[in-house]
Short mmCIF file of C-alpha atoms and ligand atoms in Angstrom, two decimals:
data_model
loop_
_atom_site.label_atom_id
_atom_site.label_comp_id
_atom_site.label_asym_id
_atom_site.label_seq_id
_atom_site.Cartn_x
_atom_site.Cartn_y
_atom_site.Cartn_z
CA MET A 3 0.00 0.00 0.00
CA LEU A 4 1.46 3.35 -0.98
CA MET A 5 1.48 6.12 1.57
CA GLU A 6 -0.44 9.20 0.61
CA LYS A 7 2.02 12.03 0.14
CA SER A 8 1.48 15.74 0.07
CA ILE A 9 3.17 17.76 -2.63
CA PRO A 10 6.33 19.44 -1.27
CA GLN A 11 6.11 23.13 -0.47
CA THR A 12 6.98 25.41 -3.32
CA ALA A 13 9.82 27.92 -2.95
CA LEU A 14 9.22 31.60 -3.56
CA VAL A 15 10.38 32.86 -6.93
CA PRO A 16 12.05 36.25 -7.38
CA ASP A 17 9.63 39.17 -7.52
CA SER A 18 9.23 39.94 -11.20
CA ASP A 19 7.28 41.90 -13.75
CA TYR A 20 5.30 39.68 -16.12
CA ILE A 21 4.48 41.72 -19.21
CA ILE A 22 2.03 39.74 -21.29
CA PHE A 23 1.51 40.91 -24.86
CA GLY A 24 -1.87 39.63 -25.99
CA GLY A 25 -2.65 39.95 -22.30
CA THR A 26 -6.43 40.00 -22.70
CA GLY A 27 -6.51 37.28 -25.38
CA ASP A 28 -7.43 33.62 -25.29
CA LEU A 29 -4.15 32.12 -24.07
CA ALA A 30 -3.83 34.76 -21.36
CA LEU A 31 -7.36 34.14 -20.12
CA ARG A 32 -7.32 30.37 -20.32
CA LYS A 33 -3.81 29.55 -19.23
CA ILE A 34 -1.44 32.35 -18.26
CA PHE A 35 -3.46 34.34 -15.71
CA PRO A 36 -5.11 31.28 -14.09
CA ALA A 37 -1.64 29.73 -13.68
CA LEU A 38 -0.35 32.92 -12.07
CA PHE A 39 -3.42 32.99 -9.85
CA TRP A 40 -2.81 29.44 -8.62
CA ARG A 41 0.80 30.31 -7.85
CA PHE A 42 -0.36 33.41 -6.00
CA CYS A 43 -2.90 31.39 -3.97
CA ASP A 44 -0.15 28.93 -3.06
CA GLY A 45 2.00 31.80 -1.88
CA GLN A 46 4.69 31.28 -4.49
CA LEU A 47 4.14 34.73 -5.96
CA THR A 48 4.14 37.61 -3.52
CA ASP A 49 2.26 40.89 -3.72
CA LYS A 50 5.45 42.50 -5.04
CA VAL A 51 4.89 40.88 -8.44
CA ARG A 52 3.38 43.05 -11.20
CA LEU A 53 1.27 41.56 -13.99
CA ILE A 54 0.90 43.80 -16.99
CA ALA A 55 -1.64 42.78 -19.61
CA VAL A 56 -0.62 44.52 -22.81
CA ALA A 57 -3.47 44.74 -25.31
CA ARG A 58 -4.04 46.60 -28.55
CA ASN A 59 -7.27 48.05 -27.24
CA SER A 60 -7.77 49.29 -23.74
CA LEU A 61 -10.21 47.40 -21.55
CA PRO A 62 -11.43 48.44 -18.09
CA LEU A 63 -9.78 46.27 -15.45
CA ASP A 64 -13.15 45.23 -14.00
CA THR A 65 -14.36 43.99 -17.37
CA PHE A 66 -11.16 41.98 -17.76
CA LEU A 67 -11.47 40.51 -14.28
CA ASP A 68 -15.06 39.49 -14.96
CA LYS A 69 -13.87 37.64 -18.05
CA LEU A 70 -10.95 36.06 -16.23
CA ARG A 71 -12.72 34.87 -13.13
CA PRO A 72 -14.54 31.85 -14.65
CA PHE A 73 -11.17 30.51 -15.79
CA CYS A 74 -9.95 30.68 -12.18
CA GLU A 75 -13.01 28.90 -10.81
CA ASP A 76 -11.09 25.67 -10.06
CA ALA A 77 -8.85 27.56 -7.68
CA PHE A 78 -11.88 29.07 -5.98
CA SER A 79 -13.49 25.71 -5.34
CA THR A 80 -10.23 24.05 -4.28
CA TYR A 81 -9.33 26.70 -1.77
CA ASP A 82 -12.84 27.55 -0.70
CA MET A 83 -11.35 30.99 -0.61
CA ASP A 84 -12.53 34.28 0.63
CA GLU A 85 -12.91 37.09 -1.85
CA SER A 86 -10.00 39.07 -0.44
CA LEU A 87 -7.48 36.76 -2.14
CA TRP A 88 -9.03 37.51 -5.52
CA ALA A 89 -9.00 41.23 -4.73
CA ASP A 90 -5.33 40.99 -3.71
CA PHE A 91 -4.53 39.24 -6.98
CA ALA A 92 -6.51 41.78 -9.00
CA ARG A 93 -4.40 44.56 -7.47
CA LEU A 94 -1.30 43.09 -9.13
CA ILE A 95 -2.80 43.49 -12.62
CA THR A 96 -2.46 46.54 -14.83
CA ILE A 97 -3.83 46.79 -18.36
CA MET A 98 -1.79 48.79 -20.86
CA PRO A 99 -2.90 49.57 -24.40
CA ILE A 100 0.03 49.28 -26.81
CA ASP A 101 0.09 48.96 -30.57
CA ILE A 102 3.05 46.69 -31.28
CA MET A 103 3.35 47.83 -34.90
CA SER A 104 3.35 51.59 -34.34
CA GLY A 105 4.80 51.51 -30.84
CA LYS A 106 1.99 53.72 -29.56
CA GLY A 107 1.70 53.35 -25.78
CA GLY A 108 5.25 52.00 -25.45
CA THR A 109 6.66 54.92 -23.48
CA GLU A 110 4.01 54.39 -20.76
CA LEU A 111 5.15 50.77 -20.46
CA ALA A 112 8.79 51.85 -20.26
CA ALA A 113 7.96 54.36 -17.52
CA PHE A 114 5.96 51.76 -15.60
CA ILE A 115 8.78 49.21 -15.71
CA ALA A 116 11.35 51.86 -14.80
CA GLU A 117 9.51 52.52 -11.52
CA LYS A 118 10.72 49.20 -10.09
CA LYS A 119 13.64 48.44 -12.35
CA ASP A 120 16.63 47.05 -10.54
CA ASP A 121 19.32 44.69 -11.70
CA ALA A 122 17.94 41.72 -9.83
CA ARG A 123 14.26 42.02 -10.83
CA PRO A 124 13.33 39.92 -13.86
CA ALA A 125 11.17 41.50 -16.57
CA ILE A 126 9.45 38.65 -18.36
CA TYR A 127 7.98 39.54 -21.75
CA TYR A 128 5.49 36.89 -22.78
CA LEU A 129 4.49 37.21 -26.43
CA ALA A 130 1.04 35.61 -26.44
CA VAL A 131 0.44 37.07 -29.89
CA ALA A 132 0.67 35.82 -33.47
CA PRO A 133 4.25 34.91 -34.45
CA ALA A 134 4.03 37.48 -37.26
CA LEU A 135 4.28 40.10 -34.48
CA PHE A 136 7.29 38.59 -32.67
CA GLY A 137 9.85 40.58 -34.68
CA SER A 138 8.11 43.94 -34.19
CA ALA A 139 7.53 43.28 -30.48
CA CYS A 140 11.23 42.53 -29.95
CA GLN A 141 12.26 45.64 -31.87
CA LEU A 142 9.87 47.76 -29.83
CA LEU A 143 11.29 46.43 -26.54
CA SER A 144 14.77 47.18 -27.77
CA GLU A 145 13.85 50.73 -28.88
CA LEU A 146 12.24 51.36 -25.51
CA ASP A 147 15.48 50.23 -23.86
CA LEU A 148 13.64 47.47 -22.01
CA VAL A 149 16.14 44.71 -22.64
CA TRP A 150 18.84 44.18 -20.04
CA PRO A 151 20.42 41.02 -18.58
CA GLN A 152 17.45 40.24 -16.32
CA SER A 153 14.92 40.54 -19.19
CA ARG A 154 13.44 37.34 -20.53
CA LEU A 155 11.36 36.58 -23.58
CA VAL A 156 8.72 33.85 -23.63
CA VAL A 157 7.30 32.59 -26.93
CA GLU A 158 5.18 29.68 -27.89
CA LYS A 159 4.32 27.68 -30.97
CA PRO A 160 3.73 27.94 -33.84
CA LEU A 161 7.44 28.71 -34.07
CA GLY A 162 7.37 28.70 -37.86
CA HIS A 163 5.51 26.47 -40.29
CA ASP A 164 8.71 24.91 -41.65
CA TYR A 165 12.48 25.00 -41.16
CA VAL A 166 13.03 28.22 -43.11
CA SER A 167 10.31 30.22 -41.37
CA ALA A 168 11.43 28.89 -37.98
CA GLU A 169 14.93 30.13 -38.73
CA GLN A 170 13.52 33.56 -39.60
CA ILE A 171 11.64 33.73 -36.32
CA ASN A 172 14.77 32.69 -34.46
CA SER A 173 16.86 35.40 -36.02
CA GLN A 174 14.22 38.02 -35.20
CA LEU A 175 14.24 36.97 -31.55
CA LYS A 176 17.99 36.73 -31.41
CA SER A 177 18.56 40.13 -32.94
CA VAL A 178 17.37 41.52 -29.58
CA PHE A 179 17.62 38.74 -26.97
CA SER A 180 20.42 36.26 -26.36
CA GLU A 181 19.66 32.52 -26.34
CA ASP A 182 19.86 32.36 -22.55
CA GLN A 183 17.08 34.98 -22.34
CA ILE A 184 14.68 33.16 -24.69
CA TYR A 185 12.14 30.71 -23.23
CA ARG A 186 10.39 28.70 -25.96
CA ILE A 187 7.43 26.97 -24.39
CA ASP A 188 6.33 23.48 -25.27
CA HIS A 189 3.66 23.07 -22.64
CA TYR A 190 4.04 19.28 -22.69
CA LEU A 191 7.41 19.70 -20.97
CA GLY A 192 5.61 21.41 -18.08
CA LYS A 193 3.30 18.45 -17.48
CA GLU A 194 4.07 16.59 -14.26
CA THR A 195 4.22 13.13 -15.78
CA VAL A 196 6.42 14.28 -18.62
CA GLN A 197 8.96 15.50 -16.07
CA ASN A 198 8.43 12.30 -14.16
CA LEU A 199 9.62 10.39 -17.18
CA MET A 200 13.05 11.87 -16.55
CA ALA A 201 12.83 10.96 -12.87
CA LEU A 202 11.77 7.42 -13.76
CA ARG A 203 14.69 6.97 -16.13
CA PHE A 204 17.44 8.85 -14.35
CA ALA A 205 16.63 8.53 -10.65
CA ASN A 206 16.18 4.73 -10.71
CA VAL A 207 18.61 2.06 -11.75
CA ILE A 208 16.26 -0.78 -12.56
CA PHE A 209 15.16 0.44 -15.97
CA GLU A 210 18.41 1.74 -17.44
CA SER A 211 19.98 -1.66 -18.13
CA GLN A 212 16.80 -2.70 -19.98
CA TRP A 213 16.28 0.60 -21.79
CA ASN A 214 17.64 -0.39 -25.20
CA ASN A 215 17.19 -2.64 -28.19
CA ASN A 216 18.27 -5.76 -26.28
CA SER A 217 15.18 -5.64 -24.11
CA ILE A 218 12.66 -3.29 -25.69
CA ASP A 219 10.54 -4.54 -28.55
CA HIS A 220 8.85 -1.27 -29.47
CA VAL A 221 7.60 2.02 -28.08
CA GLN A 222 4.15 3.55 -28.64
CA ILE A 223 3.08 7.08 -27.93
CA SER A 224 -0.61 7.93 -28.26
CA VAL A 225 -2.01 11.41 -27.73
CA ALA A 226 -5.75 11.08 -28.22
CA GLU A 227 -8.14 14.01 -28.00
CA THR A 228 -11.91 14.11 -28.06
CA VAL A 229 -12.12 17.75 -29.10
CA GLY A 230 -12.31 18.78 -32.74
CA VAL A 231 -10.77 21.89 -34.22
CA GLY A 232 -13.72 24.05 -33.17
CA ASP A 233 -13.12 27.75 -33.62
CA ARG A 234 -9.42 27.22 -34.41
CA ALA A 235 -10.19 25.90 -37.89
CA ALA A 236 -8.50 28.80 -39.70
CA TYR A 237 -5.20 28.09 -37.92
CA TYR A 238 -5.56 24.33 -37.81
CA ASP A 239 -6.35 23.81 -41.45
CA LYS A 240 -2.98 25.34 -42.37
CA ALA A 241 -1.18 23.32 -39.71
CA GLY A 242 -2.65 19.81 -39.45
CA ALA A 243 -1.68 17.27 -36.81
CA LEU A 244 1.92 16.99 -38.02
CA ARG A 245 2.69 20.65 -37.36
CA ASP A 246 0.26 21.14 -34.50
CA MET A 247 1.19 18.14 -32.34
CA VAL A 248 4.02 16.05 -33.78
CA GLN A 249 6.70 18.63 -34.61
CA ASN A 250 6.65 19.84 -31.02
CA HIS A 251 4.87 17.90 -28.26
CA ILE A 252 5.25 14.36 -29.58
CA LEU A 253 8.85 14.75 -30.74
CA GLN A 254 9.67 16.11 -27.29
CA LEU A 255 8.15 12.96 -25.77
CA VAL A 256 10.19 10.79 -28.14
CA CYS A 257 13.31 12.68 -27.02
CA LEU A 258 12.62 12.13 -23.33
CA VAL A 259 12.04 8.40 -23.85
CA ALA A 260 15.08 7.95 -26.06
CA MET A 261 17.75 10.40 -24.83
CA GLU A 262 20.98 9.32 -23.20
CA PRO A 263 21.36 10.25 -19.52
CA PRO A 264 22.85 13.74 -19.33
CA SER A 265 25.68 13.99 -16.84
CA HIS A 266 23.86 16.75 -14.91
CA PHE A 267 20.29 17.97 -14.85
CA THR A 268 21.14 21.33 -16.36
CA ALA A 269 19.39 23.11 -19.19
CA ASP A 270 22.08 22.72 -21.78
CA GLN A 271 23.00 19.15 -20.94
CA VAL A 272 19.38 18.00 -21.11
CA ARG A 273 18.84 19.89 -24.35
CA ASP A 274 22.09 18.58 -25.88
CA GLU A 275 20.87 15.02 -25.33
CA LYS A 276 17.42 15.74 -26.75
CA LEU A 277 19.00 17.35 -29.78
CA ARG A 278 21.05 14.19 -30.44
CA VAL A 279 17.83 12.15 -30.57
CA LEU A 280 16.24 14.55 -33.07
CA GLN A 281 19.34 14.38 -35.22
CA ALA A 282 19.28 10.58 -35.15
CA LEU A 283 15.68 10.17 -36.36
CA ARG A 284 15.47 7.94 -39.41
CA PRO A 285 14.04 9.73 -42.46
CA LEU A 286 10.58 8.30 -43.13
CA THR A 287 9.05 6.87 -46.27
CA LYS A 288 5.38 6.96 -47.32
CA GLU A 289 4.92 3.48 -45.83
CA ASP A 290 5.73 4.91 -42.40
CA ILE A 291 2.93 7.49 -42.55
CA VAL A 292 -0.83 7.17 -42.10
CA THR A 293 -3.08 10.22 -42.10
CA GLY A 294 -6.76 10.62 -41.39
CA GLN A 295 -9.44 13.24 -41.22
CA TYR A 296 -12.55 13.00 -39.07
CA GLN A 297 -15.88 12.87 -40.83
CA ASP A 298 -17.55 16.24 -40.91
CA TYR A 299 -14.29 18.15 -40.61
CA GLU A 300 -14.90 19.80 -43.97
CA HIS A 301 -18.39 20.67 -42.85
CA GLU A 302 -16.98 22.44 -39.77
CA LEU A 303 -14.43 24.15 -41.93
CA ASP A 304 -16.98 25.06 -44.55
CA GLY A 305 -14.69 24.10 -47.40
CA SER A 306 -12.81 21.17 -48.83
CA SER A 307 -9.53 20.20 -47.23
CA GLN A 308 -6.82 17.55 -47.26
CA THR A 309 -5.57 18.52 -43.80
CA GLU A 310 -4.88 15.60 -41.46
CA THR A 311 -6.65 15.67 -38.10
CA TYR A 312 -5.01 12.32 -37.30
CA VAL A 313 -1.56 11.02 -38.00
CA ALA A 314 0.32 7.85 -37.15
CA LEU A 315 4.03 7.39 -37.85
CA ARG A 316 6.42 4.48 -37.64
CA MET A 317 9.67 6.07 -36.62
CA GLY A 318 13.16 4.82 -35.87
CA ILE A 319 16.23 6.18 -34.15
CA GLU A 320 19.56 5.49 -35.78
CA ASN A 321 21.94 4.87 -32.92
CA TRP A 322 23.30 1.90 -30.98
CA ARG A 323 20.72 2.07 -28.22
CA TRP A 324 17.66 2.12 -30.46
CA ALA A 325 18.62 0.51 -33.78
CA GLY A 326 15.79 -1.81 -34.84
CA VAL A 327 13.24 -0.58 -32.25
CA PRO A 328 10.16 0.96 -33.89
CA PHE A 329 8.71 4.04 -32.24
CA TYR A 330 5.05 4.24 -33.21
CA ILE A 331 3.37 7.55 -32.55
CA ARG A 332 -0.18 8.67 -33.22
CA THR A 333 -2.36 11.61 -32.40
CA GLY A 334 -5.79 12.71 -33.49
CA LYS A 335 -8.80 14.84 -32.80
CA LYS A 336 -12.37 13.64 -32.21
CA LEU A 337 -11.16 10.25 -31.03
CA SER A 338 -13.03 8.09 -28.58
CA LEU A 339 -11.39 9.43 -25.42
CA ARG A 340 -8.91 11.99 -24.17
CA ALA A 341 -5.82 10.14 -23.07
CA SER A 342 -2.08 10.38 -23.61
CA GLU A 343 0.07 7.35 -22.94
CA ILE A 344 3.56 6.09 -23.60
CA VAL A 345 3.76 2.31 -23.73
CA ILE A 346 7.13 0.54 -23.63
CA THR A 347 6.72 -3.09 -24.68
CA PHE A 348 9.56 -5.39 -23.70
CA LYS A 349 10.71 -8.35 -25.78
CA PRO A 350 9.13 -11.78 -25.24
CA LYS A 351 10.82 -14.05 -22.74
CA PRO A 352 13.54 -16.12 -24.42
CA HIS A 353 12.15 -19.44 -23.16
CA ASP A 354 8.94 -20.38 -21.35
CA ILE A 355 9.37 -22.95 -18.61
CA PHE A 356 5.65 -23.00 -17.78
CA LYS A 357 4.18 -23.71 -21.18
CA LYS A 358 2.85 -27.17 -21.90
CA ALA A 359 3.82 -28.54 -25.31
CA GLY A 360 1.25 -27.60 -27.96
CA ALA A 361 -0.72 -25.22 -25.68
CA PRO A 362 -2.14 -22.21 -27.55
CA ALA A 363 -0.89 -18.71 -26.80
CA GLY A 364 -2.79 -17.19 -23.90
CA GLU A 365 -2.87 -14.14 -21.69
CA ASP A 366 0.17 -15.41 -19.83
CA ASP A 367 2.19 -14.88 -23.02
CA LEU A 368 1.71 -11.14 -22.85
CA PRO A 369 5.02 -9.29 -22.75
CA ASN A 370 6.07 -7.02 -19.88
CA ARG A 371 4.89 -3.50 -20.48
CA LEU A 372 5.55 -0.18 -18.86
CA VAL A 373 2.67 2.23 -19.37
CA ILE A 374 3.28 5.87 -18.58
CA ARG A 375 -0.02 7.67 -18.41
CA LEU A 376 0.51 11.36 -19.11
CA GLN A 377 -3.08 12.54 -18.77
CA PRO A 378 -5.69 12.41 -17.45
CA GLN A 379 -5.36 10.23 -14.31
CA GLU A 380 -1.58 10.43 -14.40
CA GLY A 381 0.38 7.42 -13.32
CA LEU A 382 2.68 4.52 -14.10
CA LYS A 383 1.81 0.89 -14.60
CA LEU A 384 4.16 -2.06 -14.95
CA GLN A 385 2.54 -5.09 -16.46
CA LEU A 386 3.92 -8.37 -15.14
CA ILE A 387 2.94 -12.00 -15.29
CA SER A 388 2.08 -13.52 -11.89
CA LYS A 389 0.79 -16.76 -10.50
CA ALA A 390 -2.96 -16.96 -10.01
CA PRO A 391 -3.48 -17.72 -6.30
CA GLY A 392 -4.88 -21.10 -5.38
CA PRO A 393 -3.88 -24.69 -4.79
CA GLY A 394 -4.54 -25.75 -8.39
CA GLY A 395 -1.88 -26.06 -11.05
CA MET A 396 0.56 -23.31 -11.95
CA ARG A 397 -1.80 -20.84 -13.61
CA LEU A 398 -0.40 -17.53 -14.73
CA PHE A 399 -2.16 -14.26 -15.40
CA PRO A 400 -1.21 -10.67 -16.29
CA SER A 401 -1.07 -8.38 -13.25
CA GLU A 402 0.01 -4.82 -12.68
CA LEU A 403 2.10 -2.70 -10.39
CA ASN A 404 0.10 0.47 -10.42
CA LEU A 405 1.22 3.92 -9.27
CA SER A 406 -1.62 6.36 -9.61
CA PHE A 407 -0.54 9.92 -8.90
CA ASN A 408 -4.03 10.93 -7.83
CA ASP A 409 -4.13 8.23 -5.19
CA THR A 410 -0.56 8.85 -4.06
CA PHE A 411 -0.50 12.62 -3.77
CA SER A 412 -3.16 14.38 -1.79
CA ALA A 413 -2.85 17.77 -3.51
CA ARG A 414 -3.78 18.62 -7.09
CA LEU A 415 -1.15 18.33 -9.81
CA PRO A 416 -0.33 21.82 -11.09
CA ASP A 417 -1.05 22.82 -14.66
CA ALA A 418 1.96 22.84 -16.99
CA TYR A 419 1.91 26.64 -17.28
CA GLU A 420 2.32 27.08 -13.53
CA ARG A 421 5.66 25.29 -13.53
CA LEU A 422 6.84 26.95 -16.73
CA LEU A 423 5.92 30.47 -15.62
CA MET A 424 7.77 30.00 -12.34
CA ASP A 425 10.81 28.70 -14.22
CA THR A 426 10.95 31.87 -16.31
CA ALA A 427 11.21 33.92 -13.09
CA ARG A 428 13.79 31.50 -11.66
CA GLY A 429 15.80 31.66 -14.89
CA ASN A 430 15.68 27.89 -15.41
CA GLN A 431 15.57 26.90 -19.09
CA THR A 432 15.67 23.11 -18.66
CA LEU A 433 12.03 22.64 -19.69
CA PHE A 434 12.19 25.05 -22.63
CA MET A 435 13.32 24.34 -26.16
CA ARG A 436 16.59 25.65 -27.47
CA HIS A 437 16.71 27.10 -30.99
CA ASP A 438 18.67 24.15 -32.42
CA GLU A 439 16.09 21.67 -31.08
CA VAL A 440 13.28 23.54 -32.80
CA LEU A 441 15.20 23.57 -36.06
CA ALA A 442 16.16 19.88 -35.81
CA ALA A 443 12.48 19.01 -35.25
CA TRP A 444 11.53 20.93 -38.39
CA ALA A 445 14.37 19.32 -40.35
CA PHE A 446 12.84 15.94 -39.53
CA ILE A 447 9.20 16.88 -40.02
CA ASP A 448 9.40 18.97 -43.24
CA PRO A 449 9.98 15.92 -45.47
CA VAL A 450 7.29 14.00 -43.56
CA ILE A 451 4.79 16.78 -44.25
CA SER A 452 5.75 16.77 -47.87
CA LEU A 453 5.26 12.96 -48.16
CA ALA A 454 2.00 13.16 -46.22
CA SER A 455 0.68 15.76 -48.64
CA GLU A 456 0.84 13.11 -51.36
CA LEU A 457 -1.46 10.83 -49.36
CA ALA A 458 -5.18 11.49 -49.19
CA PRO A 459 -6.18 11.33 -45.52
CA SER A 460 -8.55 8.43 -44.76
CA LEU A 461 -11.86 9.54 -43.34
CA TYR A 462 -12.54 8.15 -39.88
CA ARG A 463 -15.64 8.11 -37.77
CA GLN A 464 -15.69 10.43 -34.79
CA GLY A 465 -15.44 8.60 -31.48
CA THR A 466 -13.12 5.88 -32.81
CA PHE A 467 -9.33 5.52 -32.57
CA GLY A 468 -8.78 6.83 -36.09
CA PRO A 469 -8.27 5.02 -39.39
CA ALA A 470 -6.80 1.54 -39.69
CA ASP A 471 -3.14 1.21 -40.61
CA HIS A 472 -0.80 -1.46 -41.92
CA PHE A 473 1.90 -1.22 -39.24
CA GLY A 474 1.02 -4.62 -37.75
CA GLY A 475 1.24 -6.39 -41.12
CA GLU A 476 -0.72 -9.64 -41.09
CA ASP A 477 -0.75 -9.74 -37.30
CA GLY A 478 -3.42 -7.02 -37.10
CA SER A 479 -3.24 -3.77 -35.24
CA ILE A 480 -0.18 -3.00 -33.15
CA TRP A 481 -1.89 -0.34 -31.05
CA ILE A 482 -2.56 -0.66 -27.37
CA ASP A 483 -5.49 1.65 -26.85
CA PRO A 484 -5.52 3.73 -23.68
CA SER A 485 -8.47 3.05 -21.43
CA GLU A 486 -10.94 5.46 -19.90
CA ASP A 487 -9.83 4.40 -16.47
CA PRO A 488 -6.15 3.44 -16.48
CA GLY A 489 -6.51 1.91 -13.02
CA GLN A 490 -8.53 -0.97 -14.49
C1 BG6 B 501 -1.86 22.42 -28.44
C2 BG6 B 501 -2.47 22.15 -29.79
O1 BG6 B 501 -0.51 22.76 -28.56
O2 BG6 B 501 -2.00 21.26 -27.63
C3 BG6 B 501 -3.91 21.74 -29.66
O3 BG6 B 501 -2.36 23.32 -30.59
C4 BG6 B 501 -4.05 20.59 -28.71
O4 BG6 B 501 -4.46 21.41 -30.92
C5 BG6 B 501 -3.34 20.87 -27.41
O5 BG6 B 501 -5.43 20.37 -28.49
C6 BG6 B 501 -3.31 19.66 -26.52
O6 BG6 B 501 -2.82 20.00 -25.25
P1 BG6 B 501 -3.24 19.20 -23.95
O7 BG6 B 501 -2.43 19.82 -22.86
O8 BG6 B 501 -4.71 19.38 -23.79
O9 BG6 B 501 -2.87 17.77 -24.22
#
């Protein structure tokens, strides 16, 4: 029986200014401000922090707070809090109208920041705006003299739509900020279980000796969503699942599963090892790619489209550790359930001492599997074969060692943005992507996108696990579908 544990206390982060461009937009409302609110409620942010929502058009603070509050409702119900905490948080927020293109309003921002400027206080510029504005925003900050060693820049995907455009974005950012000031968010790296993957691999000895092509048969990564593209159709139809999910989130997961142990848990050492994985990815052929589109997608889009809302890839990593081990990945929208899992399937046992001659294959032939459940109901499961209790013959059955994070930890698991926003104030880049990682991911995915564009996506019914594929050959499907309740 596992002991219930409380989540360790969080340490205060340096008092900072968070300047959020696009500060009244969707990302700010849904993710950035609620994450800051949670951190404030937990006492990790003090009342010396300033939160500046930069928006093209001015908005009364009360109107903004009314819009924001529903997105913070979870914190209200968890803390059963009194209204004064919300009022205290609201006092930290200032709304500033600025036109990034013309620079109008910029001097007011500069004056506001100057009031508290000191060499130790981080100024964190979060560009929650379209990437087309990144260059102008950086130039404006430079012209306003708002870039000094404690300034940090936070950006988020889409960081380009291919290698060339990603390089252009990089050079715009780097013309003003140095690499150690740039925080490129991939929110998957902020998820608790994704970080736990590193703990599992590098804080335990039992897996490392098995973590290679001698023992592992194949790896599967499934990121299944029930949502469709909804009101993001204009963006999504130009992106598709390969750009939207694979180039970033899923390749990052592949890196964390496959990377060599860094010698220290430091930003550059972790990112060096991830980069080596990206550089070792085997170029794919058409046979390694399956695309799909959910029925009715075109109807939602109101136009015809060949964009994939589902993709499955058979990948490989060309190095000694992973040669010959397929990495199957898949992701799709409007699938039957929301669940993300990494499944490591170990090789079959070399010889079975329990099998009677001529007996058919049964459940006791199942291989050992390690299932890392990323969301929801985060946890780890190790599938083993055990003896069925009882005085009868030696009967075997598949059983599981099950570590459910919900059952083990009494407190909620924080949202990815909470961790990432605190890391920007702490100056810790370990969970952010370096420019060369982003480019290496595009270098791999560009040819895949080009091959995929020659395949018509197969239509799949909503509420299924996507279209059929040929990866299992005559043996049928290779996929291990996540379950609604991973504890079962
Ligand atoms: C985003 C994608 O980056 O990640 C979305 O643009 C996707 O299309 C989302 O739905 C998934 O994130 P999560 O945290 O819900 O798994």
